[in-house]
mmCIF file of N, CA, C and O in Angstrom:
data_model
loop_
_atom_site.group_PDB
_atom_site.id
_atom_site.type_symbol
_atom_site.label_atom_id
_atom_site.label_comp_id
_atom_site.label_asym_id
_atom_site.label_seq_id
_atom_site.Cartn_x
_atom_site.Cartn_y
_atom_site.Cartn_z
ATOM 1 N N MET A 1 65.510 -47.369 319.408
ATOM 2 C CA MET A 1 67.165 -46.589 319.611
ATOM 3 C C MET A 1 66.759 -45.383 318.986
ATOM 4 O O MET A 1 65.737 -45.030 318.275
ATOM 5 N N GLU A 2 67.698 -44.090 320.041
ATOM 6 C CA GLU A 2 67.759 -43.075 319.641
ATOM 7 C C GLU A 2 68.007 -42.782 318.502
ATOM 8 O O GLU A 2 69.140 -43.865 317.841
ATOM 9 N N GLU A 3 67.852 -41.848 317.599
ATOM 10 C CA GLU A 3 68.127 -41.371 316.863
ATOM 11 C C GLU A 3 69.286 -40.395 316.960
ATOM 12 O O GLU A 3 69.662 -39.826 317.815
ATOM 13 N N GLU A 4 70.437 -41.037 315.672
ATOM 14 C CA GLU A 4 71.956 -40.640 316.189
ATOM 15 C C GLU A 4 71.704 -39.005 315.475
ATOM 16 O O GLU A 4 72.732 -38.155 315.618
ATOM 17 N N LYS A 5 70.827 -38.512 314.669
ATOM 18 C CA LYS A 5 71.262 -36.930 314.082
ATOM 19 C C LYS A 5 69.924 -36.471 314.056
ATOM 20 O O LYS A 5 69.091 -36.704 314.325
ATOM 21 N N GLU A 6 70.217 -34.884 313.856
ATOM 22 C CA GLU A 6 68.730 -33.820 314.258
ATOM 23 C C GLU A 6 69.251 -33.228 313.123
ATOM 24 O O GLU A 6 70.360 -32.701 313.138
ATOM 25 N N VAL A 7 68.598 -32.139 312.964
ATOM 26 C CA VAL A 7 68.369 -31.685 311.737
ATOM 27 C C VAL A 7 67.851 -30.108 312.384
ATOM 28 O O VAL A 7 66.174 -30.050 312.802
ATOM 29 N N LEU A 8 68.639 -28.940 311.957
ATOM 30 C CA LEU A 8 68.170 -28.044 312.836
ATOM 31 C C LEU A 8 68.167 -26.613 311.640
ATOM 32 O O LEU A 8 68.907 -26.495 311.037
ATOM 33 N N THR A 9 66.825 -26.104 311.579
ATOM 34 C CA THR A 9 66.843 -25.177 310.190
ATOM 35 C C THR A 9 66.510 -24.298 310.943
ATOM 36 O O THR A 9 65.738 -23.548 311.974
ATOM 37 N N VAL A 10 67.480 -22.957 310.758
ATOM 38 C CA VAL A 10 67.512 -21.547 310.925
ATOM 39 C C VAL A 10 67.369 -20.846 309.621
ATOM 40 O O VAL A 10 67.819 -20.717 308.624
ATOM 41 N N ASN A 11 66.576 -19.659 310.211
ATOM 42 C CA ASN A 11 65.793 -18.768 308.841
ATOM 43 C C ASN A 11 65.666 -17.717 309.028
ATOM 44 O O ASN A 11 65.477 -16.783 308.156
ATOM 45 N N SER A 12 66.665 -17.206 310.140
ATOM 46 C CA SER A 12 66.817 -15.358 310.602
ATOM 47 C C SER A 12 67.744 -15.546 311.764
ATOM 48 O O SER A 12 68.072 -16.796 312.217
ATOM 49 N N PHE A 13 68.436 -14.250 312.286
ATOM 50 C CA PHE A 13 69.177 -14.649 313.210
ATOM 51 C C PHE A 13 68.148 -14.361 314.857
ATOM 52 O O PHE A 13 69.175 -15.328 315.552
ATOM 53 N N THR A 14 67.152 -14.186 314.413
ATOM 54 C CA THR A 14 66.178 -14.275 315.692
ATOM 55 C C THR A 14 65.894 -15.648 316.311
ATOM 56 O O THR A 14 65.763 -15.959 316.910
ATOM 57 N N ASP A 15 66.274 -16.867 315.042
ATOM 58 C CA ASP A 15 65.781 -17.901 315.206
ATOM 59 C C ASP A 15 67.380 -18.942 315.952
ATOM 60 O O ASP A 15 67.217 -19.869 316.402
ATOM 61 N N ILE A 16 68.192 -17.762 316.253
ATOM 62 C CA ILE A 16 69.313 -18.630 316.885
ATOM 63 C C ILE A 16 69.104 -19.429 318.271
ATOM 64 O O ILE A 16 69.917 -20.143 318.590
ATOM 65 N N THR A 17 67.884 -19.062 318.659
ATOM 66 C CA THR A 17 67.708 -19.936 320.029
ATOM 67 C C THR A 17 67.463 -21.532 319.971
ATOM 68 O O THR A 17 67.684 -21.837 320.638
ATOM 69 N N LYS A 18 67.405 -21.813 318.719
ATOM 70 C CA LYS A 18 67.312 -23.028 318.168
ATOM 71 C C LYS A 18 68.730 -23.943 318.266
ATOM 72 O O LYS A 18 68.761 -25.130 318.771
ATOM 73 N N LEU A 19 69.406 -23.146 318.380
ATOM 74 C CA LEU A 19 70.908 -23.506 318.705
ATOM 75 C C LEU A 19 71.274 -23.627 320.367
ATOM 76 O O LEU A 19 72.559 -24.320 320.713
ATOM 77 N N LYS A 20 70.028 -23.440 321.522
ATOM 78 C CA LYS A 20 70.309 -24.206 322.341
ATOM 79 C C LYS A 20 69.690 -25.642 322.463
ATOM 80 O O LYS A 20 69.601 -26.225 323.492
ATOM 81 N N SER A 21 69.667 -26.362 321.562
ATOM 82 C CA SER A 21 68.768 -27.705 321.257
ATOM 83 C C SER A 21 70.176 -28.374 322.401
ATOM 84 O O SER A 21 71.402 -28.535 322.341
ATOM 85 N N PRO A 22 69.472 -29.317 323.504
ATOM 86 C CA PRO A 22 70.304 -30.255 324.025
ATOM 87 C C PRO A 22 70.866 -31.189 323.594
ATOM 88 O O PRO A 22 72.250 -31.862 323.826
ATOM 89 N N SER A 23 71.078 -31.010 322.199
ATOM 90 C CA SER A 23 71.460 -32.541 320.954
ATOM 91 C C SER A 23 72.357 -31.727 320.855
ATOM 92 O O SER A 23 73.949 -32.882 320.702
ATOM 93 N N ILE A 24 73.348 -30.740 320.584
ATOM 94 C CA ILE A 24 74.401 -29.967 320.510
ATOM 95 C C ILE A 24 75.815 -30.385 321.402
ATOM 96 O O ILE A 24 75.528 -30.006 322.881
ATOM 97 N N GLY A 25 76.103 -31.060 320.750
ATOM 98 C CA GLY A 25 77.589 -31.767 322.118
ATOM 99 C C GLY A 25 77.230 -33.079 322.034
ATOM 100 O O GLY A 25 78.014 -34.077 322.880
ATOM 101 N N LYS A 26 76.052 -34.015 322.046
ATOM 102 C CA LYS A 26 75.440 -35.155 322.053
ATOM 103 C C LYS A 26 75.388 -35.848 321.391
ATOM 104 O O LYS A 26 75.498 -37.194 321.030
ATOM 105 N N LYS A 27 75.069 -35.530 319.694
ATOM 106 C CA LYS A 27 74.684 -36.171 318.192
ATOM 107 C C LYS A 27 74.812 -35.092 317.219
ATOM 108 O O LYS A 27 75.410 -34.406 317.632
ATOM 109 N N ILE A 28 75.032 -35.810 316.263
ATOM 110 C CA ILE A 28 75.303 -34.748 315.068
ATOM 111 C C ILE A 28 73.968 -34.403 315.012
ATOM 112 O O ILE A 28 73.007 -34.827 314.640
ATOM 113 N N VAL A 29 74.501 -33.157 314.597
ATOM 114 C CA VAL A 29 73.420 -32.158 314.163
ATOM 115 C C VAL A 29 73.239 -31.515 312.618
ATOM 116 O O VAL A 29 74.934 -30.725 312.722
ATOM 117 N N ASN A 30 72.661 -31.508 311.749
ATOM 118 C CA ASN A 30 73.016 -31.107 311.002
ATOM 119 C C ASN A 30 71.718 -29.392 310.917
ATOM 120 O O ASN A 30 70.898 -29.339 310.920
ATOM 121 N N LEU A 31 72.807 -28.132 310.715
ATOM 122 C CA LEU A 31 72.504 -27.204 310.578
ATOM 123 C C LEU A 31 72.351 -26.494 309.263
ATOM 124 O O LEU A 31 73.013 -26.847 308.391
ATOM 125 N N ASP A 32 70.620 -26.406 308.641
ATOM 126 C CA ASP A 32 70.421 -25.884 307.611
ATOM 127 C C ASP A 32 70.392 -23.937 307.809
ATOM 128 O O ASP A 32 69.327 -23.609 308.600
ATOM 129 N N ILE A 33 71.190 -23.241 307.236
ATOM 130 C CA ILE A 33 71.211 -22.039 307.108
ATOM 131 C C ILE A 33 70.840 -21.224 306.069
ATOM 132 O O ILE A 33 71.394 -20.223 305.403
ATOM 133 N N ARG A 34 70.460 -22.154 305.175
ATOM 134 C CA ARG A 34 70.453 -21.830 303.598
ATOM 135 C C ARG A 34 69.383 -20.873 303.355
ATOM 136 O O ARG A 34 69.413 -19.907 302.376
ATOM 137 N N ASN A 35 68.716 -20.309 303.913
ATOM 138 C CA ASN A 35 67.735 -19.526 303.837
ATOM 139 C C ASN A 35 67.868 -18.110 304.141
ATOM 140 O O ASN A 35 66.692 -17.391 304.473
ATOM 141 N N VAL A 36 68.890 -17.744 304.847
ATOM 142 C CA VAL A 36 69.642 -16.700 305.829
ATOM 143 C C VAL A 36 70.255 -15.545 304.750
ATOM 144 O O VAL A 36 71.216 -15.943 304.024
ATOM 145 N N THR A 37 70.087 -14.652 304.918
ATOM 146 C CA THR A 37 70.750 -13.444 304.570
ATOM 147 C C THR A 37 72.275 -13.214 304.535
ATOM 148 O O THR A 37 72.952 -14.021 305.530
ATOM 149 N N ALA A 38 73.499 -13.245 303.639
ATOM 150 C CA ALA A 38 74.817 -13.021 304.124
ATOM 151 C C ALA A 38 75.318 -12.542 305.269
ATOM 152 O O ALA A 38 75.992 -13.238 305.969
ATOM 153 N N GLU A 39 74.969 -11.786 305.615
ATOM 154 C CA GLU A 39 75.177 -10.821 307.085
ATOM 155 C C GLU A 39 74.324 -11.369 308.365
ATOM 156 O O GLU A 39 75.586 -11.902 309.242
ATOM 157 N N ASP A 40 73.395 -12.384 308.114
ATOM 158 C CA ASP A 40 72.866 -12.865 309.712
ATOM 159 C C ASP A 40 73.726 -14.445 309.156
ATOM 160 O O ASP A 40 74.074 -14.648 310.514
ATOM 161 N N ARG A 41 74.196 -14.740 308.087
ATOM 162 C CA ARG A 41 74.652 -15.871 307.964
ATOM 163 C C ARG A 41 76.235 -16.089 309.133
ATOM 164 O O ARG A 41 76.279 -16.548 309.550
ATOM 165 N N ARG A 42 76.489 -14.611 308.507
ATOM 166 C CA ARG A 42 78.028 -14.609 309.364
ATOM 167 C C ARG A 42 77.972 -14.429 311.317
ATOM 168 O O ARG A 42 78.549 -15.219 311.820
ATOM 169 N N ARG A 43 76.811 -14.041 311.203
ATOM 170 C CA ARG A 43 76.592 -13.585 312.895
ATOM 171 C C ARG A 43 76.115 -14.884 312.755
ATOM 172 O O ARG A 43 76.837 -15.692 314.356
ATOM 173 N N ILE A 44 75.515 -16.027 312.156
ATOM 174 C CA ILE A 44 75.437 -16.853 313.015
ATOM 175 C C ILE A 44 76.492 -18.034 313.003
ATOM 176 O O ILE A 44 76.574 -18.680 314.034
ATOM 177 N N LEU A 45 77.250 -18.027 312.404
ATOM 178 C CA LEU A 45 78.329 -18.892 312.160
ATOM 179 C C LEU A 45 79.462 -18.635 313.371
ATOM 180 O O LEU A 45 79.955 -19.186 313.642
ATOM 181 N N ASP A 46 79.392 -16.813 313.601
ATOM 182 C CA ASP A 46 80.238 -16.482 314.717
ATOM 183 C C ASP A 46 79.609 -17.253 315.756
ATOM 184 O O ASP A 46 80.595 -17.998 316.926
ATOM 185 N N PHE A 47 78.555 -17.477 316.059
ATOM 186 C CA PHE A 47 77.925 -17.928 317.592
ATOM 187 C C PHE A 47 78.138 -19.210 317.443
ATOM 188 O O PHE A 47 78.682 -19.360 318.450
ATOM 189 N N LEU A 48 78.021 -19.685 316.549
ATOM 190 C CA LEU A 48 78.364 -21.602 316.348
ATOM 191 C C LEU A 48 79.500 -21.964 316.786
ATOM 192 O O LEU A 48 79.696 -22.768 317.348
ATOM 193 N N THR A 49 80.419 -20.838 316.327
ATOM 194 C CA THR A 49 81.845 -21.505 316.445
ATOM 195 C C THR A 49 82.116 -21.210 317.840
ATOM 196 O O THR A 49 82.977 -22.221 318.618
ATOM 197 N N GLY A 50 81.913 -20.380 318.538
ATOM 198 C CA GLY A 50 82.003 -20.237 320.091
ATOM 199 C C GLY A 50 81.428 -21.484 320.800
ATOM 200 O O GLY A 50 81.813 -22.224 321.725
ATOM 201 N N LEU A 51 79.987 -21.678 320.243
ATOM 202 C CA LEU A 51 79.404 -22.987 320.981
ATOM 203 C C LEU A 51 80.209 -23.882 320.680
ATOM 204 O O LEU A 51 79.983 -24.824 321.552
ATOM 205 N N ALA A 52 80.431 -24.141 319.639
ATOM 206 C CA ALA A 52 80.847 -25.618 319.267
ATOM 207 C C ALA A 52 82.558 -25.148 320.225
ATOM 208 O O ALA A 52 82.762 -26.668 320.573
ATOM 209 N N PHE A 53 83.086 -24.401 320.450
ATOM 210 C CA PHE A 53 84.368 -24.329 320.993
ATOM 211 C C PHE A 53 83.937 -24.861 322.422
ATOM 212 O O PHE A 53 84.669 -25.535 323.154
ATOM 213 N N GLY A 54 83.036 -24.173 322.750
ATOM 214 C CA GLY A 54 82.768 -24.778 324.312
ATOM 215 C C GLY A 54 82.467 -26.059 324.570
ATOM 216 O O GLY A 54 82.487 -26.538 326.041
ATOM 217 N N LYS A 55 81.513 -26.393 323.660
ATOM 218 C CA LYS A 55 81.205 -28.277 323.682
ATOM 219 C C LYS A 55 82.238 -28.814 323.081
ATOM 220 O O LYS A 55 81.781 -29.931 323.147
ATOM 221 N N ARG A 56 83.211 -28.672 322.456
ATOM 222 C CA ARG A 56 84.510 -29.396 321.663
ATOM 223 C C ARG A 56 84.104 -30.144 320.741
ATOM 224 O O ARG A 56 84.206 -30.827 320.633
ATOM 225 N N CYS A 57 83.069 -29.370 320.010
ATOM 226 C CA CYS A 57 82.420 -30.046 318.853
ATOM 227 C C CYS A 57 82.976 -29.809 317.586
ATOM 228 O O CYS A 57 84.016 -28.603 317.644
ATOM 229 N N THR A 58 83.252 -30.008 316.362
ATOM 230 C CA THR A 58 83.747 -30.280 315.304
ATOM 231 C C THR A 58 82.572 -29.438 314.062
ATOM 232 O O THR A 58 81.424 -30.091 314.142
ATOM 233 N N ILE A 59 83.029 -28.290 313.664
ATOM 234 C CA ILE A 59 81.581 -28.019 312.495
ATOM 235 C C ILE A 59 82.747 -28.686 311.325
ATOM 236 O O ILE A 59 83.566 -27.931 310.877
ATOM 237 N N LYS A 60 81.659 -28.978 310.250
ATOM 238 C CA LYS A 60 81.851 -29.475 309.053
ATOM 239 C C LYS A 60 81.318 -28.649 307.990
ATOM 240 O O LYS A 60 79.954 -29.220 308.328
ATOM 241 N N GLN A 61 81.611 -28.102 307.147
ATOM 242 C CA GLN A 61 80.632 -27.864 306.129
ATOM 243 C C GLN A 61 80.424 -28.559 305.284
ATOM 244 O O GLN A 61 81.171 -29.019 304.425
ATOM 245 N N ILE A 62 78.955 -28.698 304.810
ATOM 246 C CA ILE A 62 78.605 -29.654 303.980
ATOM 247 C C ILE A 62 78.409 -29.109 302.594
ATOM 248 O O ILE A 62 79.191 -29.837 301.611
ATOM 249 N N ASN A 63 78.258 -27.398 302.322
ATOM 250 C CA ASN A 63 78.119 -27.261 301.056
ATOM 251 C C ASN A 63 78.125 -25.802 301.147
ATOM 252 O O ASN A 63 77.911 -25.344 302.136
ATOM 253 N N LYS A 64 78.348 -25.202 300.045
ATOM 254 C CA LYS A 64 78.494 -23.610 300.437
ATOM 255 C C LYS A 64 77.523 -22.558 300.530
ATOM 256 O O LYS A 64 76.969 -21.846 300.219
ATOM 257 N N ASN A 65 75.875 -24.151 300.117
ATOM 258 C CA ASN A 65 74.814 -22.950 300.234
ATOM 259 C C ASN A 65 74.380 -22.614 301.486
ATOM 260 O O ASN A 65 73.630 -22.444 301.630
ATOM 261 N N GLY A 66 75.136 -23.247 302.579
ATOM 262 C CA GLY A 66 74.732 -23.424 303.817
ATOM 263 C C GLY A 66 74.516 -23.863 305.038
ATOM 264 O O GLY A 66 73.163 -24.351 305.718
ATOM 265 N N GLU A 67 74.651 -25.571 304.632
ATOM 266 C CA GLU A 67 74.318 -26.877 305.381
ATOM 267 C C GLU A 67 75.815 -26.661 306.239
ATOM 268 O O GLU A 67 76.873 -26.942 305.284
ATOM 269 N N TYR A 68 75.869 -27.045 307.411
ATOM 270 C CA TYR A 68 77.029 -27.609 308.553
ATOM 271 C C TYR A 68 76.601 -28.410 309.268
ATOM 272 O O TYR A 68 75.495 -29.154 309.590
ATOM 273 N N LEU A 69 77.529 -29.555 309.834
ATOM 274 C CA LEU A 69 77.421 -30.833 310.239
ATOM 275 C C LEU A 69 78.080 -30.531 311.659
ATOM 276 O O LEU A 69 79.471 -29.669 311.345
ATOM 277 N N ILE A 70 77.606 -30.350 312.914
ATOM 278 C CA ILE A 70 78.441 -30.403 314.109
ATOM 279 C C ILE A 70 78.085 -31.419 314.668
ATOM 280 O O ILE A 70 77.231 -32.119 315.310
ATOM 281 N N ILE A 71 79.499 -31.854 315.017
ATOM 282 C CA ILE A 71 79.374 -32.745 315.571
ATOM 283 C C ILE A 71 80.236 -32.758 316.876
ATOM 284 O O ILE A 71 81.178 -31.991 317.011
ATOM 285 N N PRO A 72 79.703 -33.501 317.751
ATOM 286 C CA PRO A 72 80.302 -34.221 318.889
ATOM 287 C C PRO A 72 81.639 -34.422 319.139
ATOM 288 O O PRO A 72 81.808 -35.103 318.639
ATOM 289 N N PRO A 73 82.264 -34.450 320.039
ATOM 290 C CA PRO A 73 83.324 -34.834 320.626
ATOM 291 C C PRO A 73 83.321 -36.548 320.589
ATOM 292 O O PRO A 73 82.056 -37.280 321.452
ATOM 293 N N SER A 74 84.454 -36.611 320.341
ATOM 294 C CA SER A 74 84.361 -38.309 320.428
ATOM 295 C C SER A 74 85.274 -39.154 321.580
ATOM 296 O O SER A 74 84.657 -40.389 321.680
ATOM 297 N N ASP A 75 85.181 -38.606 322.910
ATOM 298 C CA ASP A 75 85.393 -39.550 323.889
ATOM 299 C C ASP A 75 84.281 -39.033 324.970
ATOM 300 O O ASP A 75 83.066 -39.078 324.838
#
């Protein structure tokens, strides 16, 4: 059985290429940006917002430390 979730850890803005994962939009992705500076965190979230909008995903904040769920569309 295929795993329903994937965990992506981004440690800096240069790691943003990990968000090209084919899983985004197809399965639930746990994005961990806890080890990112405040400035890079804002940049990553801006990029993620556009990506999620384009793929019709929903973003849910798990905690204020920098963990988010990217949830694919339900249709």
